[in-house]
Amino acid sequence: MKSAALQSSVINDLVLLSCVGLRPVLVHGGGPEINSWLLRLGHEPQFHNGLRVTDALTMEVVEMVLVGKVNKSLVSLINSAGGTAVGLCGKDARLLTARPTPDAAALGFVGEVARVDPGILRPILADGHIPVIASVAADENGQSYNVNADTAAGEIAAAMGAEKLILLTDVAGILEDRNDPDSLVKEIDISGIRKMVMEKKVAGGMIPKVNCCVRSLAQGVRTASIIDGRVPHSLLLEILTDEGAGTMITG
């Protein structure tokens, strides 16, 4: 989504899906934007096990960038493309309640999803709007947390009883051999993907993505896909064709 042309192509596809009767919910992070604002403030972004280390200053920047800037720019793009978008974050109507991760000492204000209340999304979808959700949430005491956007999407998909979870990435999908872009795994089940994680074929930033797919499938989502957002119309290919555009994980 870093390139404006790709962004607009994904948004157009999303609006098309909405127009033909699907009910998409868009959940986003905004890593590159957060990094660029942190660097402007002279604050070097830090990562631990693929997750952003979030101190108090970083949390403030994360919330301002995701909720104030990225969210509203996606809402504007959807509206310009002929859809009607409603921008939210996890705090709105207690959509997401966060708790600290077990690794809080290392990660700071990085949150896990403790609870999802999707009540606010149903009337928005019933009215034909597209909810756009920034992955920032608060705990019971109102403390803000940075929630991994893939994790947030998986938990919201499960709570909504979604048919399909799709994670849009900048890689081809899950590769049998990480150094061979032609070794794409097109379809795999939960036990197969767990075996790949144990064999260290899945590593780095792909691990939270895979874990979130497995969790959502275990909670009743029918299929979860990790697809290459750099491929034009990958969203349409994944939903409307047998071929797909990445890796589909099934229960």
Coordinates of C-alpha atoms in Angstrom, one line a residue:
M1 CA 0.0 0.0 0.0
K2 CA 3.1 2.3 -0.1
S3 CA 2.5 3.2 -3.7
A4 CA -0.3 5.6 -4.5
A5 CA -1.3 3.7 -7.6
L6 CA -1.5 0.3 -5.8
Q7 CA -3.4 1.9 -2.9
S8 CA -6.0 3.3 -5.3
S9 CA -6.3 0.0 -7.2
V10 CA -6.9 -1.9 -3.9
I11 CA -9.5 0.7 -2.8
N12 CA -11.3 0.5 -6.2
D13 CA -11.5 -3.3 -5.9
L14 CA -12.8 -3.0 -2.3
V15 CA -15.6 -0.6 -3.5
L16 CA -16.4 -2.9 -6.4
L17 CA -16.8 -5.9 -3.9
S18 CA -19.1 -3.7 -1.8
C19 CA -21.1 -2.7 -4.8
V20 CA -21.8 -6.3 -5.8
G21 CA -23.1 -7.2 -2.4
L22 CA -20.1 -8.3 -0.3
R23 CA -19.7 -6.6 3.0
P24 CA -16.0 -5.9 3.4
V25 CA -14.4 -4.6 6.7
L26 CA -11.0 -2.9 6.2
V27 CA -8.6 -3.1 9.1
H28 CA -5.3 -1.3 8.8
G29 CA -2.0 -0.5 10.4
G30 CA 0.5 2.0 8.9
G31 CA 4.1 0.9 9.8
P32 CA 5.9 2.9 7.1
E33 CA 4.0 6.1 8.0
I34 CA 4.7 5.6 11.8
N35 CA 8.4 5.0 11.1
S36 CA 8.6 8.2 9.0
W37 CA 7.0 10.3 11.7
L38 CA 9.1 8.7 14.5
L39 CA 12.2 9.5 12.5
R40 CA 11.1 13.1 12.0
L41 CA 10.9 13.4 15.8
G42 CA 14.4 11.9 16.1
H43 CA 13.1 8.6 17.6
E44 CA 14.5 5.4 16.1
P45 CA 11.8 2.7 15.5
Q46 CA 12.6 -0.5 17.4
F47 CA 11.3 -4.0 16.8
H48 CA 11.2 -7.2 18.9
N49 CA 10.1 -10.6 17.4
G50 CA 8.5 -8.8 14.4
L51 CA 6.4 -6.4 16.7
R52 CA 7.0 -2.7 17.2
V53 CA 8.4 -1.7 20.6
T54 CA 6.0 1.0 21.8
D55 CA 7.1 3.4 24.5
A56 CA 4.9 6.3 25.6
L57 CA 6.1 8.7 22.9
T58 CA 5.8 6.0 20.2
M59 CA 2.3 5.2 21.4
E60 CA 1.3 8.9 21.0
V61 CA 2.7 8.9 17.4
V62 CA 1.1 5.6 16.5
E63 CA -2.3 6.9 17.6
M64 CA -1.9 10.2 15.8
V65 CA -0.7 8.6 12.6
L66 CA -3.0 5.6 12.4
V67 CA -6.3 7.2 13.7
G68 CA -5.8 10.8 12.5
K69 CA -3.9 10.4 9.3
V70 CA -3.9 6.9 7.7
N71 CA -7.5 6.1 8.7
K72 CA -8.9 9.3 7.3
S73 CA -6.9 9.2 4.1
L74 CA -8.3 5.6 3.5
V75 CA -11.8 6.9 4.2
S76 CA -11.3 9.7 1.7
L77 CA -10.0 7.3 -1.0
I78 CA -13.0 5.0 -0.6
N79 CA -15.4 7.9 -0.7
S80 CA -13.7 9.3 -3.9
A81 CA -13.9 5.8 -5.5
G82 CA -17.7 5.8 -5.1
G83 CA -18.1 3.9 -1.8
T84 CA -19.1 5.4 1.6
A85 CA -16.6 4.7 4.3
V86 CA -16.8 5.1 8.1
G87 CA -13.5 5.5 9.9
L88 CA -13.1 4.0 13.4
C89 CA -10.5 2.7 15.7
G90 CA -10.6 0.0 18.3
K91 CA -11.7 2.5 21.0
D92 CA -14.9 3.5 19.2
A93 CA -17.9 1.9 20.9
R94 CA -15.4 -0.5 22.7
L95 CA -14.9 -2.3 19.4
L96 CA -11.6 -3.7 20.7
T97 CA -10.5 -3.9 24.4
A98 CA -6.8 -4.4 24.8
R99 CA -4.6 -5.9 27.4
P100 CA -0.8 -5.9 27.6
T101 CA 1.1 -8.7 25.9
P102 CA 2.9 -11.2 28.1
D103 CA 6.1 -9.6 26.7
A104 CA 5.1 -6.2 28.0
A105 CA 8.5 -5.6 29.6
A106 CA 10.2 -5.7 26.2
L107 CA 7.3 -4.4 24.0
G108 CA 5.8 -1.6 26.1
F109 CA 2.3 -0.5 25.0
V110 CA 1.7 -3.3 22.5
G111 CA -1.7 -4.8 23.2
E112 CA -3.3 -8.1 22.7
V113 CA -7.1 -8.2 21.9
A114 CA -8.8 -9.1 25.2
R115 CA -12.4 -8.6 23.8
V116 CA -14.2 -7.7 20.6
D117 CA -17.6 -6.0 20.6
P118 CA -18.6 -5.9 16.9
G119 CA -22.0 -4.3 17.7
I120 CA -21.1 -0.9 16.1
L121 CA -20.1 -2.6 12.8
R122 CA -23.5 -4.3 12.1
P123 CA -25.6 -1.2 11.4
I124 CA -22.7 0.4 9.4
L125 CA -22.6 -2.7 7.2
A126 CA -26.4 -3.0 7.0
D127 CA -26.5 0.5 5.7
G128 CA -24.0 -0.4 2.9
H129 CA -21.0 1.5 4.3
I130 CA -17.4 0.2 4.5
P131 CA -16.0 0.3 8.1
V132 CA -12.3 1.3 8.1
I133 CA -10.7 0.4 11.4
A134 CA -7.3 1.6 12.8
S135 CA -5.6 -1.0 15.0
V136 CA -5.4 1.2 18.2
A137 CA -7.3 0.1 21.3
A138 CA -7.6 0.9 25.0
D139 CA -7.6 -1.3 28.0
E140 CA -10.2 -1.3 30.8
N141 CA -8.6 1.8 32.3
G142 CA -8.4 3.8 29.1
Q143 CA -4.7 3.3 28.5
S144 CA -4.0 3.3 24.7
Y145 CA -2.3 0.2 23.1
N146 CA -0.8 -0.4 19.7
V147 CA -2.4 -3.7 18.4
N148 CA -0.9 -5.5 15.5
A149 CA -3.3 -4.9 12.6
D150 CA -3.3 -8.5 11.4
T151 CA -4.2 -9.7 14.9
A152 CA -7.0 -7.1 15.1
A153 CA -8.4 -8.1 11.7
G154 CA -8.4 -11.8 12.7
E155 CA -10.2 -11.2 16.0
I156 CA -12.8 -8.9 14.4
A157 CA -13.3 -11.5 11.6
A158 CA -14.0 -14.2 14.2
A159 CA -16.3 -12.0 16.2
M160 CA -18.3 -11.0 13.1
G161 CA -18.5 -14.6 11.9
A162 CA -16.8 -13.6 8.7
E163 CA -16.6 -15.9 5.7
K164 CA -13.1 -14.9 4.8
L165 CA -10.1 -13.2 6.4
I166 CA -7.6 -11.7 3.9
L167 CA -4.2 -10.3 4.9
L168 CA -2.7 -8.0 2.3
T169 CA 1.1 -8.1 2.4
D170 CA 4.1 -7.1 0.3
V171 CA 5.2 -10.7 -0.3
A172 CA 3.9 -13.4 -2.6
G173 CA 2.3 -15.4 0.3
I174 CA 3.8 -18.3 2.2
L175 CA 6.8 -19.9 0.4
E176 CA 7.9 -23.5 0.8
D177 CA 11.5 -22.2 0.4
R178 CA 11.8 -18.5 1.6
N179 CA 14.6 -17.9 -0.9
D180 CA 12.6 -19.2 -3.9
P181 CA 9.8 -16.8 -5.0
D182 CA 8.4 -19.6 -7.2
S183 CA 7.8 -22.0 -4.3
L184 CA 4.4 -20.4 -3.3
V185 CA 2.2 -22.6 -1.2
K186 CA -1.3 -22.0 -2.7
E187 CA -3.4 -23.9 -0.2
I188 CA -2.6 -25.5 3.2
D189 CA -4.5 -26.6 6.3
I190 CA -3.8 -25.7 9.9
S191 CA -1.7 -28.8 10.7
G192 CA 0.4 -28.2 7.6
I193 CA 1.1 -24.5 8.5
R194 CA 2.0 -25.5 12.1
K195 CA 4.5 -28.0 10.7
M196 CA 6.0 -25.2 8.5
V197 CA 6.4 -22.9 11.6
M198 CA 8.1 -25.7 13.6
E199 CA 10.4 -26.3 10.6
K200 CA 11.3 -22.6 10.6
K201 CA 10.0 -22.3 7.0
V202 CA 7.8 -19.5 8.3
A203 CA 9.7 -16.8 10.2
G204 CA 10.0 -13.1 11.1
G205 CA 6.9 -10.9 10.3
M206 CA 5.1 -13.8 8.7
I207 CA 4.7 -15.6 12.1
P208 CA 2.2 -13.1 13.6
K209 CA 0.3 -13.2 10.3
V210 CA 0.1 -17.0 10.3
N211 CA -0.8 -17.2 14.0
C212 CA -3.6 -14.7 13.5
C213 CA -5.0 -16.8 10.5
V214 CA -4.9 -20.0 12.6
R215 CA -6.7 -18.3 15.5
S216 CA -9.4 -16.9 13.3
L217 CA -10.0 -20.3 11.7
A218 CA -10.2 -21.9 15.1
Q219 CA -12.9 -19.4 16.0
G220 CA -15.1 -20.2 12.9
V221 CA -13.8 -18.1 10.0
R222 CA -14.1 -20.3 7.0
T223 CA -10.8 -19.5 5.2
A224 CA -7.8 -17.1 5.8
S225 CA -5.6 -15.9 3.0
I226 CA -2.2 -14.2 3.0
I227 CA -2.0 -12.5 -0.4
D228 CA 0.4 -10.3 -2.4
G229 CA -1.1 -6.7 -2.4
R230 CA 1.5 -5.7 -5.0
V231 CA -0.2 -7.8 -7.6
P232 CA -2.9 -5.7 -9.4
H233 CA -6.4 -6.7 -8.4
S234 CA -5.1 -9.4 -6.0
L235 CA -8.1 -8.9 -3.8
L236 CA -10.5 -9.6 -6.7
L237 CA -8.4 -12.6 -7.8
E238 CA -8.4 -14.1 -4.3
I239 CA -12.2 -13.7 -3.8
L240 CA -13.6 -14.2 -7.3
T241 CA -11.3 -16.8 -8.9
D242 CA -10.2 -20.4 -8.1
E243 CA -6.6 -19.5 -8.8
G244 CA -6.3 -16.9 -5.9
A245 CA -3.4 -14.5 -5.3
G246 CA -1.4 -16.0 -2.5
T247 CA -1.7 -18.6 0.2
M248 CA -5.1 -19.8 1.5
I249 CA -5.2 -21.5 4.9
T250 CA -8.2 -23.7 5.7
G251 CA -9.5 -25.2 8.9

